[in-house]
Short mmCIF file of C-alpha atoms and ligand atoms in Angstrom, two decimals:
data_model
loop_
_atom_site.label_atom_id
_atom_site.label_comp_id
_atom_site.label_asym_id
_atom_site.label_seq_id
_atom_site.Cartn_x
_atom_site.Cartn_y
_atom_site.Cartn_z
CA MET A 1 38.90 -27.21 -27.76
CA VAL A 2 39.32 -30.30 -25.76
CA HIS A 3 37.44 -30.28 -22.42
CA ALA A 4 37.52 -32.91 -19.91
CA VAL A 5 34.27 -34.91 -19.36
CA LYS A 6 33.00 -33.14 -16.09
CA SER A 7 29.68 -33.69 -14.42
CA ASP A 8 27.43 -30.88 -15.15
CA ASN A 9 27.71 -29.87 -11.58
CA GLU A 10 31.51 -29.97 -11.67
CA LEU A 11 31.60 -27.88 -14.79
CA TYR A 12 29.48 -25.46 -13.42
CA ARG A 13 31.01 -24.89 -9.97
CA ALA A 14 34.24 -24.31 -12.12
CA LEU A 15 32.66 -21.73 -14.52
CA ARG A 16 30.49 -19.74 -11.97
CA GLY A 17 32.97 -17.92 -10.73
CA LYS A 18 34.48 -16.34 -14.25
CA THR A 19 33.52 -13.12 -15.32
CA CYS A 20 30.96 -12.18 -17.97
CA GLU A 21 33.51 -11.57 -20.42
CA GLU A 22 35.36 -15.19 -19.66
CA LEU A 23 31.49 -16.52 -19.91
CA TRP A 24 30.74 -14.99 -23.26
CA ARG A 25 33.66 -16.83 -24.52
CA GLU A 26 32.49 -20.27 -23.13
CA ALA A 27 29.11 -19.34 -24.71
CA ARG A 28 30.63 -18.48 -28.27
CA ALA A 29 33.00 -21.72 -28.04
CA LEU A 30 29.65 -23.67 -26.97
CA ASP A 31 27.98 -22.49 -30.38
CA ALA A 32 30.93 -24.19 -32.25
CA LEU A 33 30.35 -27.35 -30.66
CA ALA A 34 28.49 -30.48 -32.17
CA GLU A 35 26.92 -33.39 -30.33
CA PRO A 36 27.77 -35.00 -28.23
CA GLU A 37 30.35 -32.47 -26.53
CA ARG A 38 27.55 -29.84 -27.00
CA SER A 39 25.33 -31.51 -24.47
CA ARG A 40 28.21 -32.23 -22.25
CA ARG A 41 28.84 -28.44 -21.98
CA ALA A 42 25.53 -27.39 -21.48
CA ALA A 43 26.37 -26.04 -17.80
CA VAL A 44 27.67 -22.87 -19.90
CA VAL A 45 24.06 -22.19 -20.39
CA ARG A 46 23.21 -22.28 -16.89
CA ALA A 47 26.47 -20.43 -15.83
CA VAL A 48 25.85 -17.71 -18.50
CA GLY A 49 22.32 -17.34 -16.77
CA VAL A 50 23.63 -16.84 -13.12
CA ALA A 51 26.58 -14.57 -14.10
CA PHE A 52 24.96 -12.34 -16.11
CA ALA A 53 21.80 -11.75 -13.98
CA ASP A 54 24.25 -11.13 -11.36
CA ARG A 55 26.78 -9.04 -12.87
CA GLY A 56 26.18 -8.24 -16.47
CA ASP A 57 25.26 -4.64 -17.51
CA GLU A 58 22.35 -3.98 -19.33
CA ALA A 59 24.11 -4.34 -22.78
CA GLY A 60 25.41 -7.84 -21.67
CA LYS A 61 22.18 -8.85 -20.21
CA ALA A 62 20.44 -8.17 -23.52
CA ARG A 63 23.02 -10.06 -25.38
CA ALA A 64 22.83 -13.16 -22.98
CA ARG A 65 18.90 -13.18 -23.56
CA ASP A 66 18.99 -13.22 -27.40
CA TRP A 67 21.38 -16.24 -27.01
CA LEU A 68 19.28 -17.95 -24.81
CA ARG A 69 16.22 -17.39 -26.79
CA GLY A 70 18.06 -18.72 -29.60
CA LEU A 71 18.80 -21.65 -27.31
CA LEU A 72 15.68 -22.89 -26.78
CA ARG A 73 15.60 -24.14 -30.70
CA ASP A 74 18.68 -25.78 -29.96
CA PRO A 75 19.20 -29.38 -31.40
CA SER A 76 20.03 -30.54 -27.97
CA GLU A 77 17.14 -31.01 -25.52
CA LYS A 78 19.40 -30.38 -22.59
CA ILE A 79 20.37 -27.14 -23.76
CA ARG A 80 16.93 -26.11 -24.65
CA ARG A 81 16.00 -27.23 -21.02
CA TYR A 82 18.70 -25.23 -19.48
CA ALA A 83 18.14 -22.30 -21.74
CA ALA A 84 14.52 -22.10 -20.63
CA ALA A 85 15.33 -22.30 -17.09
CA ALA A 86 18.15 -19.54 -17.37
CA LEU A 87 15.90 -17.00 -19.23
CA PRO A 88 13.76 -15.96 -16.55
CA LYS A 89 16.72 -14.55 -14.58
CA LEU A 90 17.93 -11.86 -17.27
CA GLY A 91 15.04 -9.72 -17.09
CA ASP A 92 12.56 -8.58 -19.88
CA ASP A 93 9.87 -10.86 -18.81
CA ARG A 94 7.31 -10.09 -21.65
CA GLY A 95 10.07 -10.84 -24.21
CA ALA A 96 11.02 -14.05 -22.41
CA GLU A 97 7.50 -15.15 -22.03
CA GLY A 98 6.71 -14.83 -25.92
CA ALA A 99 9.87 -16.84 -26.62
CA LEU A 100 9.22 -19.45 -23.98
CA LEU A 101 5.35 -19.83 -25.22
CA GLY A 102 6.61 -19.94 -29.03
CA ARG A 103 8.54 -23.06 -28.16
CA LEU A 104 5.77 -24.63 -26.05
CA PRO A 105 3.68 -26.33 -28.68
CA GLU A 106 7.02 -27.50 -30.34
CA ALA A 107 8.43 -29.09 -27.04
CA ALA A 108 9.88 -32.57 -27.90
CA SER A 109 9.28 -34.27 -24.75
CA GLU A 110 7.56 -33.96 -21.44
CA SER A 111 10.42 -32.84 -19.53
CA GLU A 112 11.08 -29.86 -22.15
CA ARG A 113 7.51 -29.14 -21.70
CA ARG A 114 7.93 -28.89 -17.66
CA ALA A 115 11.03 -27.05 -18.17
CA LEU A 116 9.00 -24.46 -20.31
CA ARG A 117 6.26 -24.56 -17.90
CA GLU A 118 8.28 -23.66 -14.98
CA ALA A 119 9.75 -20.74 -16.85
CA LEU A 120 6.49 -19.56 -17.65
CA GLY A 121 5.77 -20.00 -13.80
CA LYS A 122 8.40 -17.30 -13.12
CA VAL A 123 7.83 -14.62 -15.99
CA GLY A 124 4.13 -15.41 -17.44
CA GLY A 125 1.42 -12.99 -17.17
CA ARG A 126 -1.47 -12.40 -19.26
CA ALA A 127 -0.12 -14.22 -22.20
CA THR A 128 0.40 -17.46 -20.65
CA LEU A 129 -3.01 -16.90 -19.05
CA ASP A 130 -4.50 -16.45 -22.20
CA ALA A 131 -2.51 -19.30 -24.00
CA GLY A 132 -4.11 -21.46 -21.31
CA ALA A 133 -0.66 -22.76 -20.76
CA ASP A 134 -0.95 -25.38 -17.66
CA VAL A 135 1.37 -23.56 -15.22
CA ALA A 136 1.43 -24.54 -11.49
CA ASP A 137 0.79 -21.72 -9.21
CA ALA A 138 -1.59 -19.85 -11.46
CA GLY A 139 -2.15 -17.24 -8.75
CA ARG A 140 1.06 -16.19 -9.21
CA LEU A 141 0.40 -14.93 -12.89
CA LEU A 142 -2.60 -13.42 -12.19
CA ALA A 143 -1.08 -11.53 -9.63
CA ARG A 144 1.59 -10.60 -12.08
CA ALA A 145 -0.85 -9.61 -15.09
CA ALA A 146 -2.91 -7.35 -12.53
CA ARG A 147 0.47 -5.41 -11.20
CA GLU A 148 1.39 -5.03 -14.93
CA GLU A 149 -2.17 -3.49 -15.71
CA GLN A 150 -3.27 -1.88 -12.81
CA PRO A 151 -0.58 -1.77 -10.16
CA GLY A 152 -2.94 0.01 -7.52
CA ALA A 153 -2.33 1.81 -4.57
CA VAL A 154 -3.82 1.82 -1.01
CA ALA A 155 -6.73 4.28 -1.60
CA THR A 156 -6.33 6.51 1.51
CA GLU A 157 -10.02 8.12 1.39
CA ALA A 158 -11.72 4.80 1.64
CA LEU A 159 -14.02 4.20 4.50
CA LEU A 160 -13.05 1.56 7.06
CA PRO A 161 -15.46 -1.02 8.58
CA ALA A 162 -17.13 0.06 11.78
CA GLY A 163 -15.44 -1.09 14.87
CA ILE A 164 -12.29 -2.19 13.30
CA ASP A 165 -9.29 -2.68 15.77
CA VAL A 166 -6.39 -1.31 14.53
CA ALA A 167 -2.70 -1.78 15.81
CA PHE A 168 0.06 1.06 16.01
CA ARG A 169 3.21 -0.04 15.83
CA CYS A 170 6.03 1.64 17.37
CA ARG A 171 9.93 1.41 18.34
CA ARG A 172 9.74 -0.07 21.56
CA GLY A 173 9.75 2.43 24.57
CA LEU A 174 7.56 4.88 22.65
CA GLU A 175 4.00 3.38 23.51
CA ALA A 176 3.08 5.96 26.01
CA ILE A 177 3.83 9.11 23.89
CA LEU A 178 2.16 7.26 21.09
CA ALA A 179 -1.09 6.55 23.52
CA GLU A 180 -1.01 9.97 24.15
CA GLU A 181 -0.90 11.16 20.58
CA LEU A 182 -3.58 8.77 19.63
CA ALA A 183 -6.13 10.49 22.53
CA GLU A 184 -5.19 13.76 20.99
CA ARG A 185 -5.06 13.35 17.29
CA LEU A 186 -7.50 10.64 16.84
CA PRO A 187 -10.10 10.81 19.48
CA GLU A 188 -12.20 8.46 17.19
CA VAL A 189 -10.26 5.49 18.79
CA ARG A 190 -10.04 3.98 22.24
CA VAL A 191 -6.95 2.30 23.30
CA LEU A 192 -7.40 -1.20 24.32
CA ALA A 193 -3.93 -2.44 25.30
CA ARG A 194 -0.52 -1.41 25.14
CA SER A 195 2.31 -4.02 24.74
CA PRO A 196 5.97 -3.46 23.65
CA GLY A 197 6.18 -1.78 20.43
CA ARG A 198 2.55 -1.64 19.93
CA VAL A 199 -0.85 0.20 20.78
CA LEU A 200 -3.78 -1.51 20.13
CA ALA A 201 -6.99 0.80 19.57
CA ARG A 202 -10.56 0.17 18.52
CA ALA A 203 -12.62 2.51 16.18
CA ASP A 204 -16.22 3.33 17.49
CA GLY A 205 -17.38 4.82 14.16
CA ARG A 206 -16.13 4.37 10.73
CA LEU A 207 -12.88 5.91 9.81
CA ARG A 208 -11.39 6.52 6.58
CA LEU A 209 -7.88 5.37 6.25
CA ALA A 210 -6.38 8.32 5.99
CA ASP A 211 -7.21 9.39 9.61
CA LEU A 212 -5.18 6.59 10.73
CA LEU A 213 -2.24 8.31 9.43
CA ARG A 214 -2.60 11.37 11.75
CA PRO A 215 -0.55 10.32 14.57
CA ARG A 216 2.99 10.67 13.70
CA VAL A 217 4.71 8.45 16.42
CA ALA A 218 3.57 5.30 14.95
CA ALA A 219 5.80 3.68 12.70
CA ALA A 220 3.03 1.91 10.79
CA PHE A 221 -0.53 0.63 11.74
CA ALA A 222 -2.69 -2.33 10.72
CA LEU A 223 -6.13 -3.45 10.69
CA VAL A 224 -6.54 -6.46 12.91
CA LEU A 225 -8.09 -9.27 10.86
CA GLY A 226 -8.26 -11.49 13.88
CA GLU A 227 -6.47 -14.89 15.60
CA VAL A 228 -6.28 -18.52 14.46
CA ARG A 229 -5.49 -21.03 16.99
CA ALA A 230 -4.36 -24.56 15.58
CA ARG A 231 -2.30 -27.48 16.34
CA THR A 232 -0.40 -27.62 13.06
CA ALA A 233 0.79 -25.31 10.16
CA ALA A 234 -1.67 -27.54 8.16
CA ALA A 235 -4.69 -27.28 9.88
CA ALA A 236 -4.28 -23.18 10.40
CA VAL A 237 -3.93 -22.87 6.76
CA GLN A 238 -7.94 -22.75 5.98
CA PRO A 239 -8.97 -20.61 8.91
CA VAL A 240 -6.31 -17.99 7.98
CA ALA A 241 -7.64 -17.64 4.52
CA LEU A 242 -11.31 -17.43 5.56
CA ARG A 243 -10.07 -14.83 8.04
CA VAL A 244 -8.33 -13.04 4.86
CA ALA A 245 -11.18 -13.29 2.69
CA GLY A 246 -14.04 -12.86 5.27
CA PRO A 247 -16.06 -10.00 5.38
CA VAL A 248 -13.56 -7.34 6.97
CA GLY A 249 -10.58 -8.68 5.05
CA SER A 250 -12.28 -8.33 1.77
CA ALA A 251 -14.02 -5.09 2.24
CA VAL A 252 -10.77 -3.40 3.10
CA LEU A 253 -8.71 -5.25 0.36
CA ARG A 254 -11.26 -4.38 -2.22
CA SER A 255 -12.55 -0.85 -1.12
CA ALA A 256 -9.20 0.37 0.03
CA THR A 257 -7.07 -0.24 -2.99
CA SER A 258 -7.17 1.41 -6.29
CA GLY A 259 -6.46 -1.16 -8.70
CA ALA A 260 -5.94 -4.62 -8.07
CA ALA A 261 -6.17 -5.98 -4.57
CA ARG A 262 -3.02 -7.29 -3.98
CA PHE A 263 -1.17 -8.30 -0.85
CA ARG A 264 2.12 -9.77 0.12
CA ILE A 265 2.23 -12.27 2.98
CA GLU A 266 5.04 -11.18 5.47
CA ALA A 267 5.70 -13.54 8.32
CA PRO A 268 8.58 -14.13 10.59
CA ASP A 269 10.74 -17.15 10.09
CA GLU A 270 9.08 -19.36 12.63
CA LEU A 271 5.77 -19.04 10.27
CA GLY A 272 7.37 -18.84 7.39
CA ASP A 273 7.02 -22.29 6.11
CA PRO A 274 6.78 -21.94 2.44
CA ALA A 275 4.43 -24.71 1.94
CA PHE A 276 1.98 -23.14 4.65
CA LEU A 277 2.10 -19.54 3.02
CA ARG A 278 1.79 -20.88 -0.21
CA GLY A 279 -1.34 -22.83 1.30
CA VAL A 280 -2.47 -19.76 2.48
CA ALA A 281 -2.32 -17.91 -0.75
CA GLU A 282 -4.10 -20.70 -2.77
CA ALA A 283 -6.81 -20.70 -0.28
CA VAL A 284 -7.51 -17.05 -0.45
CA ARG A 285 -7.92 -17.59 -3.87
CA ALA A 286 -10.06 -20.11 -3.83
CA LEU A 287 -12.25 -18.32 -1.87
CA ALA A 288 -11.85 -14.75 -3.25
CA PRO A 289 -10.11 -15.12 -6.77
CA ASP A 290 -9.93 -11.17 -6.79
CA LEU A 291 -7.60 -11.01 -3.83
CA LEU A 292 -4.38 -11.80 -4.89
CA ASN A 293 -1.12 -12.76 -3.28
CA ASP A 294 1.85 -11.11 -4.90
CA PRO A 295 5.16 -10.62 -3.37
CA ARG A 296 6.28 -7.98 -5.59
CA GLY A 297 5.10 -4.27 -4.63
CA ALA A 298 1.90 -5.36 -3.11
CA PRO A 299 -0.23 -2.17 -1.80
CA TRP A 300 -0.85 -4.57 1.43
CA SER A 301 0.80 -6.37 3.34
CA LEU A 302 -0.83 -9.57 5.15
CA ASP A 303 1.18 -9.86 8.45
CA LEU A 304 1.29 -13.10 10.40
CA LEU A 305 2.34 -12.57 13.73
CA PRO A 306 2.96 -15.93 16.06
CA ILE A 307 0.98 -15.89 19.19
CA VAL A 308 0.50 -18.63 21.55
CA GLY A 309 -0.57 -21.60 19.97
CA GLY A 310 -1.58 -19.67 17.01
CA VAL A 311 -1.14 -16.76 14.71
CA ARG A 312 -2.48 -13.06 14.42
CA LEU A 313 -3.32 -11.68 11.39
CA GLU A 314 -3.06 -7.97 10.41
CA LEU A 315 -3.57 -6.07 7.21
CA ARG A 316 -0.79 -3.24 6.95
CA PRO A 317 -0.98 -0.48 4.29
CA ARG A 318 2.35 0.08 2.49
CA PHE A 319 3.13 3.50 1.84
CA SER A 320 6.11 4.45 -0.03
CA PRO A 321 7.16 7.17 0.82
CA ASP A 322 5.07 7.41 3.72
CA PRO A 323 2.83 10.47 3.35
CA ARG A 324 3.09 11.59 6.89
CA PHE A 325 6.65 12.54 6.20
CA ALA A 326 6.32 13.81 2.57
CA TYR A 327 8.35 16.83 3.79
CA ARG A 328 11.56 14.68 3.37
CA ARG A 329 13.20 16.18 0.42
CA GLY A 330 16.51 14.73 1.32
CA ASP A 331 18.37 12.37 3.72
CA VAL A 332 21.40 12.28 5.87
CA PRO A 333 23.32 9.19 6.44
CA ALA A 334 22.54 9.44 10.21
CA ALA A 335 18.96 10.93 9.84
CA SER A 336 16.67 9.62 12.57
CA HIS A 337 13.76 7.51 12.15
CA PRO A 338 10.96 10.20 11.47
CA PRO A 339 8.61 8.80 14.25
CA LEU A 340 11.51 9.27 16.58
CA ALA A 341 11.75 12.82 15.85
CA ALA A 342 7.92 13.19 16.13
CA ALA A 343 8.12 11.37 19.59
CA MET A 344 11.17 13.80 20.62
CA ALA A 345 8.73 16.90 19.77
CA ARG A 346 5.71 15.57 21.54
CA LEU A 347 7.81 14.77 24.83
CA ALA A 348 9.23 18.34 24.47
CA GLY A 349 5.43 19.87 23.83
CA ARG A 350 4.52 23.02 22.58
CA ARG A 351 5.25 26.56 24.20
CA ASP A 352 3.77 29.45 22.01
CA GLY A 353 6.50 31.88 20.82
CA GLU A 354 9.26 30.00 21.71
CA VAL A 355 12.69 29.77 20.24
CA VAL A 356 13.54 26.20 19.37
CA TRP A 357 17.29 24.76 18.89
CA ASP A 358 18.73 21.71 17.31
CA PRO A 359 22.64 21.84 17.77
CA PHE A 360 23.16 18.48 15.75
CA CYS A 361 20.26 19.14 13.38
CA GLY A 362 21.02 16.67 10.13
CA SER A 363 18.30 16.81 7.73
CA GLY A 364 15.96 18.69 10.49
CA GLN A 365 13.63 16.29 11.47
CA GLU A 366 13.10 17.29 15.09
CA LEU A 367 12.91 20.98 14.01
CA VAL A 368 10.17 20.21 11.55
CA GLU A 369 8.32 18.01 13.84
CA ARG A 370 8.34 20.66 16.64
CA GLY A 371 7.30 23.35 13.97
CA LEU A 372 4.14 20.96 13.06
CA LEU A 373 3.16 20.80 16.79
CA GLY A 374 2.45 24.71 16.23
CA GLY A 375 3.38 27.81 18.38
CA ALA A 376 7.26 27.92 17.60
CA ALA A 377 8.52 31.41 16.65
CA LEU A 378 12.05 30.54 15.17
CA LEU A 379 13.80 27.11 14.62
CA VAL A 380 17.38 27.14 14.91
CA GLY A 381 19.55 24.53 13.53
CA GLY A 382 23.31 23.56 13.37
CA ASP A 383 25.21 21.02 11.95
CA LEU A 384 29.02 20.83 10.97
CA ASP A 385 28.08 19.01 7.60
CA PRO A 386 26.86 21.65 4.84
CA GLU A 387 25.29 19.06 3.07
CA ALA A 388 22.96 18.05 6.11
CA ILE A 389 22.48 21.72 6.36
CA ALA A 390 21.36 22.00 2.47
CA VAL A 391 19.03 19.09 3.02
CA ALA A 392 17.48 20.36 6.35
CA ARG A 393 16.66 23.84 4.45
CA ALA A 394 15.14 21.81 1.97
CA ASN A 395 13.33 19.98 4.38
CA LEU A 396 11.86 22.97 6.42
CA GLU A 397 10.83 24.80 3.30
CA ALA A 398 8.68 21.65 2.02
CA ALA A 399 7.25 21.09 5.54
CA GLY A 400 5.50 24.55 4.79
CA LEU A 401 5.56 25.71 8.29
CA ALA A 402 3.55 29.07 7.83
CA GLY A 403 4.65 31.81 10.27
CA VAL A 404 7.83 29.93 11.62
CA ARG A 405 10.98 31.55 10.94
CA SER A 406 14.09 29.48 10.76
CA ARG A 407 17.94 29.81 10.87
CA LEU A 408 20.43 27.34 9.42
CA MET A 409 23.69 26.94 9.74
CA VAL A 410 27.24 25.12 9.47
CA ALA A 411 28.25 25.47 12.66
CA ASP A 412 29.88 23.51 15.53
CA PHE A 413 27.14 23.38 18.60
CA ARG A 414 29.90 24.78 21.25
CA GLU A 415 30.17 27.99 19.16
CA HIS A 416 26.43 28.82 20.32
CA ALA A 417 27.64 32.19 21.83
CA LYS A 418 28.15 33.80 18.45
CA VAL A 419 24.72 33.11 17.28
CA PRO A 420 22.59 35.95 18.32
CA GLU A 421 19.53 33.83 18.34
CA LEU A 422 20.73 31.69 21.00
CA THR A 423 22.01 34.27 23.56
CA ALA A 424 22.21 32.87 27.34
CA GLY A 425 18.72 32.55 28.76
CA THR A 426 16.58 32.87 25.96
CA VAL A 427 15.76 29.68 24.25
CA GLY A 428 12.52 27.80 24.93
CA LEU A 429 13.80 24.19 24.03
CA VAL A 430 16.70 22.55 22.92
CA VAL A 431 15.74 19.25 21.23
CA THR A 432 18.11 16.97 19.37
CA ASN A 433 19.09 13.27 18.51
CA PRO A 434 23.22 14.25 18.85
CA PRO A 435 25.60 11.50 17.06
CA MET A 436 25.37 7.91 18.61
CA GLY A 437 28.75 7.03 17.57
CA ARG A 438 27.50 3.91 16.09
CA ARG A 439 28.01 4.67 12.28
CA VAL A 440 30.51 7.65 12.48
CA PRO A 441 32.77 6.97 15.42
CA VAL A 442 32.93 9.76 17.93
CA LYS A 443 36.30 10.08 19.57
CA ASP A 444 34.84 11.39 22.91
CA LEU A 445 31.24 10.85 22.86
CA LYS A 446 30.75 11.10 26.73
CA GLY A 447 32.48 14.51 26.43
CA LEU A 448 30.43 15.54 23.70
CA ILE A 449 26.87 14.83 25.43
CA ALA A 450 28.73 16.42 28.65
CA GLY A 451 29.02 19.45 26.30
CA LEU A 452 25.64 19.44 24.88
CA PHE A 453 24.17 19.34 28.45
CA ALA A 454 26.64 22.59 29.33
CA ALA A 455 25.54 24.34 26.09
CA ALA A 456 21.45 23.73 26.74
CA ALA A 457 21.84 24.65 30.51
CA GLU A 458 23.38 28.21 29.28
CA VAL A 459 21.02 29.01 26.15
CA LEU A 460 18.05 27.86 28.05
CA ALA A 461 15.47 30.17 29.33
CA PRO A 462 14.06 29.15 33.07
CA GLY A 463 11.31 26.83 32.77
CA GLY A 464 13.15 25.57 29.24
CA ARG A 465 13.38 22.26 28.26
CA LEU A 466 16.25 20.22 26.88
CA VAL A 467 15.01 17.04 25.20
CA LEU A 468 17.55 14.37 23.63
CA ALA A 469 18.37 10.79 22.88
CA ASN A 470 20.95 9.99 25.31
CA PRO A 471 23.38 7.39 24.05
CA VAL A 472 25.66 7.62 27.04
CA ARG A 473 25.08 7.23 30.64
CA VAL A 474 26.01 11.16 30.94
CA GLY A 475 23.96 13.93 32.66
CA PRO A 476 24.57 17.57 33.35
CA ALA A 477 27.10 18.52 35.34
CA ASP A 478 25.29 21.14 37.52
CA ASP A 479 21.95 21.72 38.84
CA ARG A 480 20.59 23.84 36.45
CA LEU A 481 18.93 21.27 34.84
CA SER A 482 16.69 18.99 36.44
CA PRO A 483 15.36 15.42 35.00
CA ALA A 484 11.77 15.61 33.85
CA GLY A 485 11.50 12.29 32.41
CA SER A 486 13.30 9.69 30.30
CA THR A 487 12.16 6.41 28.18
CA GLU A 488 14.33 3.26 27.04
CA VAL A 489 13.61 3.41 23.50
CA ASP A 490 14.65 0.55 20.82
CA LEU A 491 16.67 2.01 18.33
CA GLY A 492 16.72 -0.76 16.10
CA GLY A 493 19.48 -2.89 17.44
CA PHE A 494 20.52 -1.00 20.43
CA THR A 495 18.78 1.04 22.97
CA CYS A 496 18.94 4.56 24.20
CA ARG A 497 17.27 6.87 26.30
CA LEU A 498 14.82 9.61 25.29
CA GLU A 499 15.39 12.17 28.08
CA ARG A 500 13.79 15.40 29.14
CA TRP A 501 15.60 18.04 31.17
CA ASP A 502 13.85 21.09 32.53
CA ARG A 503 15.72 24.53 33.29
CA ARG A 504 15.50 25.45 36.56
C1 SAM B 1 22.14 11.67 14.48
S1 SAM B 1 23.09 12.97 13.36
C2 SAM B 1 21.42 13.98 13.40
C3 SAM B 1 20.29 13.34 12.54
C4 SAM B 1 19.09 14.33 12.48
N1 SAM B 1 18.13 14.62 13.65
C5 SAM B 1 18.32 14.21 11.00
O1 SAM B 1 16.93 13.47 11.50
O2 SAM B 1 18.65 14.27 10.19
C6 SAM B 1 23.84 13.89 14.30
C7 SAM B 1 24.40 14.95 13.47
O3 SAM B 1 25.46 15.90 14.27
C8 SAM B 1 26.31 16.43 13.23
N2 SAM B 1 27.65 16.81 14.37
C9 SAM B 1 28.43 16.08 14.91
N3 SAM B 1 29.17 16.58 15.47
C10 SAM B 1 28.68 17.87 15.66
C11 SAM B 1 29.38 19.16 16.18
N4 SAM B 1 30.25 19.26 17.05
N5 SAM B 1 28.50 20.11 16.04
C12 SAM B 1 27.15 20.17 15.27
N6 SAM B 1 27.01 19.37 14.59
C13 SAM B 1 27.87 18.06 14.91
C14 SAM B 1 26.55 15.27 12.28
O4 SAM B 1 27.31 15.93 11.37
C15 SAM B 1 25.23 14.47 11.93
O5 SAM B 1 24.46 15.42 11.02
#
């Protein structure tokens, strides 16, 4: 095969669009070449690493890995270096680590040693640490080893330091509902301040982390470690690290994590300068070597939030799945954000013995959240989509709403007159998050919402309530429903009004 002599990058660019099969043929062709042509075609090694990592199936990746491991002993130093750089992209970190460590003592030059160490920095763990390989950013290796040996999770039963401040985060517009929920469900905290998307509260006594999971309207909560003001990012590194490794930060990370105390730094772009973030991670490690910065699967997030002239630090436990919404056995494409469903249930409030109807019930979250408030006698859900009804059924069952009956049906909401449980003038609450026309286009959204108002006015008993997320400026056609409150809520990129209407 005659190849034009091209620079590495040109050749790489020409190769990178090829399929894995084509590149595998290039790899075999490279095997058959001798020097100097062999080194000139080294970009094939790079392209194989990138292409198989990107688009290779498991068998292809395994084949590419074996090939690259073999190339770590290639007569061409350039090919050895390229193979070392490509190996970490292809998974099987421990296998790659073993091969790279095996080659390290035999490296023929400083540049080969550097390539091996850099690759070990990406995949190395305990074996690299034990081998004493001089790898930059040893913190990453420690974190990786800890993740593999004792991945750890948030320990919800842990007691938190007394007097800690907790930032409850919510969708913008839900602050008042959240503050009211805190007063009811978490009387152990005092609300200090409210700002868009955030309610700041202080625990007067000692709380367990699990207590902070009682409020359901919060999207997340975080423990406040304080604020740092500095003129430059470099000047902020040490004070930030001191907060993380200080008495509150280290107590939380150590006591409220089972396994290794790992955290991931999260910062918006304006604070996300890699040198600053690396500096913080290294400074924390120097102060408290057991607190490990780890971007992958860490139980905690260290949130760096911009404030005027500085940064606010918050430690946020990461739950997956969120234990508050463990009833969710399944999902539908347009499912509500669970805390929004909880907020809608709270906006509706509870009346004992009432019938509740969600005409667009999807996976049934509004019904579950209303059921969890207590007092409902019957939950009725309808949806056009049979799969959604199956999911709603599973969710309602998993929610374990003792003593609450439910009736779920595949139906158009306009057919309510056919449903005995929805006899005109008998329903206590209609609560619903109707189609928004965003992901699934709706031909006549205004007509649909007008139809919802008409149906609610029909089925509701006097004094009954309609609570909906209203995506359009449409209200009831007559005065049977009167407005009883509304708030603009950010639904992630667009706003919509949460409205409550009361049946006269
Ligand atoms: C925004 S989703 C509801 C999501 C639900 N709250 C949840 O959390 O899963 C709207 C639902 O309305 C249903 N739908 C659309 N048009 C309908 C109609 N005319 N009658 C009944 N359901 C309808 C869709 O199938 C969809 O599941």
